[in-house]
PDB file of C-alpha atoms in Angstrom:
ATOM      1  CA  MET M 309      59.512 132.025 149.239  1.00  0.00           C
ATOM      2  CA  LYS M 310      56.580 132.110 146.938  1.00  0.00           C
ATOM      3  CA  THR M 311      58.304 134.136 144.242  1.00  0.00           C
ATOM      4  CA  GLY M 312      60.550 131.197 143.463  1.00  0.00           C
ATOM      5  CA  GLY M 313      63.770 132.571 144.822  1.00  0.00           C
ATOM      6  CA  ARG M 314      63.490 135.953 143.116  1.00  0.00           C
ATOM      7  CA  ALA M 315      63.664 137.855 146.386  1.00  0.00           C
ATOM      8  CA  ILE M 316      66.510 135.796 147.809  1.00  0.00           C
ATOM      9  CA  GLY M 317      68.251 136.260 144.490  1.00  0.00           C
ATOM     10  CA  GLY M 318      67.796 139.955 145.132  1.00  0.00           C
ATOM     11  CA  VAL M 319      69.388 139.666 148.562  1.00  0.00           C
ATOM     12  CA  ILE M 320      72.311 137.801 147.120  1.00  0.00           C
ATOM     13  CA  MET M 321      72.695 140.284 144.255  1.00  0.00           C
ATOM     14  CA  ALA M 322      72.486 143.297 146.526  1.00  0.00           C
ATOM     15  CA  LEU M 323      74.868 141.926 149.081  1.00  0.00           C
ATOM     16  CA  LEU M 324      77.155 140.622 146.374  1.00  0.00           C
ATOM     17  CA  ALA M 325      77.243 144.089 144.904  1.00  0.00           C
ATOM     18  CA  GLY M 326      78.034 145.604 148.284  1.00  0.00           C
ATOM     19  CA  CYS M 327      76.329 148.790 147.220  1.00  0.00           C
ATOM     20  CA  GLY M 328      73.225 150.662 148.250  1.00  0.00           C
ATOM     21  CA  THR M 329      71.365 150.801 144.956  1.00  0.00           C
ATOM     22  CA  MET M 330      71.310 148.811 141.743  1.00  0.00           C
ATOM     23  CA  LYS M 331      69.194 149.843 138.775  1.00  0.00           C
ATOM     24  CA  SER M 332      68.569 146.445 137.175  1.00  0.00           C
ATOM     25  CA  ALA M 333      69.210 142.749 137.550  1.00  0.00           C
ATOM     26  CA  PRO M 334      70.874 140.490 134.986  1.00  0.00           C
ATOM     27  CA  ASP M 335      68.652 138.485 132.663  1.00  0.00           C
ATOM     28  CA  ARG M 336      68.069 135.237 134.563  1.00  0.00           C
ATOM     29  CA  ALA M 337      67.190 133.409 131.337  1.00  0.00           C
ATOM     30  CA  SER M 338      70.864 133.647 130.306  1.00  0.00           C
ATOM     31  CA  VAL M 339      72.133 131.976 133.511  1.00  0.00           C
ATOM     32  CA  PRO M 340      72.054 128.165 133.296  1.00  0.00           C
ATOM     33  CA  ALA M 341      70.618 126.273 136.263  1.00  0.00           C
ATOM     34  CA  PRO M 342      73.134 124.174 138.210  1.00  0.00           C
ATOM     35  CA  ASP M 343      73.066 120.435 137.704  1.00  0.00           C
ATOM     36  CA  PRO M 344      71.333 118.984 140.819  1.00  0.00           C
ATOM     37  CA  ALA M 345      73.873 116.135 140.787  1.00  0.00           C
ATOM     38  CA  GLU M 346      76.558 118.732 141.527  1.00  0.00           C
ATOM     39  CA  TRP M 347      74.810 120.445 144.447  1.00  0.00           C
ATOM     40  CA  GLN M 348      76.630 120.344 147.741  1.00  0.00           C
ATOM     41  CA  GLU M 349      74.541 118.895 150.554  1.00  0.00           C
ATOM     42  CA  GLU M 350      76.967 118.779 153.480  1.00  0.00           C
ATOM     43  CA  PHE M 351      78.852 121.830 154.727  1.00  0.00           C
ATOM     44  CA  GLY M 352      80.517 120.613 157.932  1.00  0.00           C
ATOM     45  CA  LEU M 353      78.614 123.142 160.042  1.00  0.00           C
ATOM     46  CA  ALA M 354      79.562 121.486 163.334  1.00  0.00           C
ATOM     47  CA  GLY M 355      83.209 122.398 162.789  1.00  0.00           C
ATOM     48  CA  ARG M 356      82.564 125.999 161.786  1.00  0.00           C
ATOM     49  CA  SER M 357      82.609 129.231 163.776  1.00  0.00           C
ATOM     50  CA  LEU M 358      79.196 130.567 162.778  1.00  0.00           C
ATOM     51  CA  GLY M 359      77.873 133.917 163.942  1.00  0.00           C
ATOM     52  CA  PRO M 360      75.355 136.581 162.967  1.00  0.00           C
ATOM     53  CA  THR M 361      77.701 139.409 161.983  1.00  0.00           C
ATOM     54  CA  GLY M 362      80.435 139.782 159.410  1.00  0.00           C
ATOM     55  CA  ARG M 363      81.160 140.312 155.757  1.00  0.00           C
ATOM     56  CA  ASN M 364      83.077 138.898 152.879  1.00  0.00           C
ATOM     57  CA  SER M 365      83.780 140.279 149.419  1.00  0.00           C
ATOM     58  CA  PHE M 366      80.239 139.391 148.336  1.00  0.00           C
ATOM     59  CA  PHE M 367      77.934 139.422 151.357  1.00  0.00           C
ATOM     60  CA  ILE M 368      77.309 141.937 154.145  1.00  0.00           C
ATOM     61  CA  LEU M 369      75.707 140.826 157.420  1.00  0.00           C
ATOM     62  CA  GLU M 370      76.064 144.013 159.426  1.00  0.00           C
ATOM     63  CA  PRO M 371      73.077 145.644 161.148  1.00  0.00           C
ATOM     64  CA  GLY M 372      71.936 148.750 159.317  1.00  0.00           C
ATOM     65  CA  TYR M 373      73.184 147.724 155.868  1.00  0.00           C
ATOM     66  CA  GLN M 374      70.524 148.503 153.255  1.00  0.00           C
ATOM     67  CA  ALA M 375      70.126 147.995 149.528  1.00  0.00           C
ATOM     68  CA  THR M 376      67.347 148.715 147.061  1.00  0.00           C
ATOM     69  CA  LEU M 377      66.975 147.001 143.704  1.00  0.00           C
ATOM     70  CA  SER M 378      64.527 148.014 140.985  1.00  0.00           C
ATOM     71  CA  ALA M 379      63.685 146.422 137.654  1.00  0.00           C
ATOM     72  CA  GLY M 380      60.654 147.392 135.614  1.00  0.00           C
ATOM     73  CA  ASP M 381      57.689 147.706 137.957  1.00  0.00           C
ATOM     74  CA  GLU M 382      59.309 145.724 140.792  1.00  0.00           C
ATOM     75  CA  THR M 383      61.303 147.050 143.757  1.00  0.00           C
ATOM     76  CA  LEU M 384      63.072 145.092 146.466  1.00  0.00           C
ATOM     77  CA  ALA M 385      64.290 146.810 149.643  1.00  0.00           C
ATOM     78  CA  ILE M 386      66.730 144.827 151.780  1.00  0.00           C
ATOM     79  CA  THR M 387      67.709 145.694 155.346  1.00  0.00           C
ATOM     80  CA  VAL M 388      70.087 143.822 157.643  1.00  0.00           C
ATOM     81  CA  LEU M 389      68.309 144.140 160.990  1.00  0.00           C
ATOM     82  CA  ASP M 390      69.807 144.502 164.455  1.00  0.00           C
ATOM     83  CA  GLU M 391      67.991 141.288 165.329  1.00  0.00           C
ATOM     84  CA  THR M 392      69.017 137.643 165.606  1.00  0.00           C
ATOM     85  CA  VAL M 393      67.235 134.315 165.914  1.00  0.00           C
ATOM     86  CA  LYS M 394      68.499 130.963 167.228  1.00  0.00           C
ATOM     87  CA  ILE M 395      68.039 128.129 164.712  1.00  0.00           C
ATOM     88  CA  GLY M 396      69.365 124.663 165.466  1.00  0.00           C
ATOM     89  CA  GLY M 397      71.849 126.052 167.975  1.00  0.00           C
ATOM     90  CA  VAL M 398      73.186 128.739 165.595  1.00  0.00           C
ATOM     91  CA  THR M 399      72.582 132.450 166.111  1.00  0.00           C
ATOM     92  CA  ALA M 400      71.537 133.828 162.716  1.00  0.00           C
ATOM     93  CA  ARG M 401      71.120 137.441 161.561  1.00  0.00           C
ATOM     94  CA  VAL M 402      67.677 138.560 160.339  1.00  0.00           C
ATOM     95  CA  VAL M 403      67.647 140.202 156.903  1.00  0.00           C
ATOM     96  CA  GLU M 404      64.331 141.765 155.953  1.00  0.00           C
ATOM     97  CA  GLU M 405      63.167 142.016 152.350  1.00  0.00           C
ATOM     98  CA  ARG M 406      60.199 144.099 151.233  1.00  0.00           C
ATOM     99  CA  GLU M 407      59.000 143.526 147.680  1.00  0.00           C
ATOM    100  CA  TRP M 408      56.670 145.808 145.733  1.00  0.00           C
ATOM    101  CA  LYS M 409      55.063 145.282 142.314  1.00  0.00           C
ATOM    102  CA  ARG M 410      53.463 148.238 140.569  1.00  0.00           C
ATOM    103  CA  GLY M 411      53.830 150.207 143.817  1.00  0.00           C
ATOM    104  CA  LYS M 412      51.932 147.666 145.937  1.00  0.00           C
ATOM    105  CA  LEU M 413      53.566 145.678 148.731  1.00  0.00           C
ATOM    106  CA  VAL M 414      53.415 141.981 147.782  1.00  0.00           C
ATOM    107  CA  GLU M 415      55.820 140.316 150.199  1.00  0.00           C
ATOM    108  CA  VAL M 416      57.771 140.858 153.387  1.00  0.00           C
ATOM    109  CA  SER M 417      60.271 138.170 154.323  1.00  0.00           C
ATOM    110  CA  ARG M 418      62.665 137.777 157.217  1.00  0.00           C
ATOM    111  CA  ASN M 419      65.632 135.715 156.046  1.00  0.00           C
ATOM    112  CA  PHE M 420      68.077 134.056 158.437  1.00  0.00           C
ATOM    113  CA  PHE M 421      71.830 133.978 157.693  1.00  0.00           C
ATOM    114  CA  ALA M 422      75.018 133.153 159.601  1.00  0.00           C
ATOM    115  CA  ILE M 423      78.629 133.686 158.537  1.00  0.00           C
ATOM    116  CA  ASP M 424      81.718 131.645 159.365  1.00  0.00           C
ATOM    117  CA  SER M 425      84.163 134.018 161.072  1.00  0.00           C
ATOM    118  CA  LYS M 426      87.167 132.074 159.754  1.00  0.00           C
ATOM    119  CA  THR M 427      86.279 131.256 156.128  1.00  0.00           C
ATOM    120  CA  LYS M 428      83.673 134.036 155.658  1.00  0.00           C
ATOM    121  CA  ASP M 429      81.279 131.483 154.072  1.00  0.00           C
ATOM    122  CA  VAL M 430      77.613 132.515 154.475  1.00  0.00           C
ATOM    123  CA  PHE M 431      74.838 130.036 155.259  1.00  0.00           C
ATOM    124  CA  TYR M 432      71.076 130.390 154.793  1.00  0.00           C
ATOM    125  CA  PHE M 433      68.941 129.043 157.671  1.00  0.00           C
ATOM    126  CA  GLY M 434      65.436 129.822 156.403  1.00  0.00           C
ATOM    127  CA  GLU M 435      62.859 132.550 156.210  1.00  0.00           C
ATOM    128  CA  GLU M 436      59.503 133.728 157.483  1.00  0.00           C
ATOM    129  CA  VAL M 437      57.253 135.035 154.708  1.00  0.00           C
ATOM    130  CA  ASP M 438      54.189 137.261 154.634  1.00  0.00           C
ATOM    131  CA  ASP M 439      52.508 137.418 151.221  1.00  0.00           C
ATOM    132  CA  TYR M 440      50.251 140.444 150.707  1.00  0.00           C
ATOM    133  CA  LYS M 441      47.145 140.934 148.596  1.00  0.00           C
ATOM    134  CA  ASN M 442      45.184 144.189 148.624  1.00  0.00           C
ATOM    135  CA  GLY M 443      47.276 145.459 151.540  1.00  0.00           C
ATOM    136  CA  LYS M 444      46.584 142.482 153.828  1.00  0.00           C
ATOM    137  CA  ILE M 445      48.525 139.331 154.659  1.00  0.00           C
ATOM    138  CA  ALA M 446      47.178 136.593 152.377  1.00  0.00           C
ATOM    139  CA  GLY M 447      49.597 133.741 153.073  1.00  0.00           C
ATOM    140  CA  HIS M 448      53.038 132.577 154.066  1.00  0.00           C
ATOM    141  CA  GLY M 449      54.250 130.746 150.943  1.00  0.00           C
ATOM    142  CA  GLY M 450      57.841 129.562 150.946  1.00  0.00           C
ATOM    143  CA  ALA M 451      58.470 129.932 154.685  1.00  0.00           C
ATOM    144  CA  TRP M 452      60.934 127.420 156.157  1.00  0.00           C
ATOM    145  CA  ARG M 453      63.490 126.970 158.937  1.00  0.00           C
ATOM    146  CA  ALA M 454      66.564 124.742 158.972  1.00  0.00           C
ATOM    147  CA  ASP M 455      65.510 123.216 162.298  1.00  0.00           C
ATOM    148  CA  GLN M 456      62.008 122.154 161.205  1.00  0.00           C
ATOM    149  CA  ALA M 457      60.516 119.416 159.005  1.00  0.00           C
ATOM    150  CA  GLY M 458      63.871 117.973 157.959  1.00  0.00           C
ATOM    151  CA  ALA M 459      65.064 121.222 156.351  1.00  0.00           C
ATOM    152  CA  ARG M 460      68.795 121.956 156.476  1.00  0.00           C
ATOM    153  CA  PRO M 461      70.861 125.114 156.125  1.00  0.00           C
ATOM    154  CA  GLY M 462      72.927 125.688 153.028  1.00  0.00           C
TER     155      GLY M 462
END
């Protein structure tokens, strides 16, 4: 996504919180970036029981779940849709994010997640992005899918 992960960070924060509304986000400058040498690249997806619906202590993938986050002049509305998409043989849940800055819609993304029914691990399979300028779609920055152009879920 064009906003450099800010919106997906919002999804994670909202779903981690498991609540409907949060007033502010933590200061990202105080959170150190992970060392790329320590990133996990393989998740053994073939041996997992992945599906589009479920929850764990930190993440809710149930149609109808909604959260709204606001900080300063930015608002992010997150909705788990009653919609799925097939990506690389996995049925993933669509989670819509709508982001506003200073009251103007700047981005709508449709993020794709699946959850392992046994371990409750959640995997990200990509997103479709519509960037807005002056009320009209101006681009699709940051869009990707785990079954295209060598991209992989994580």
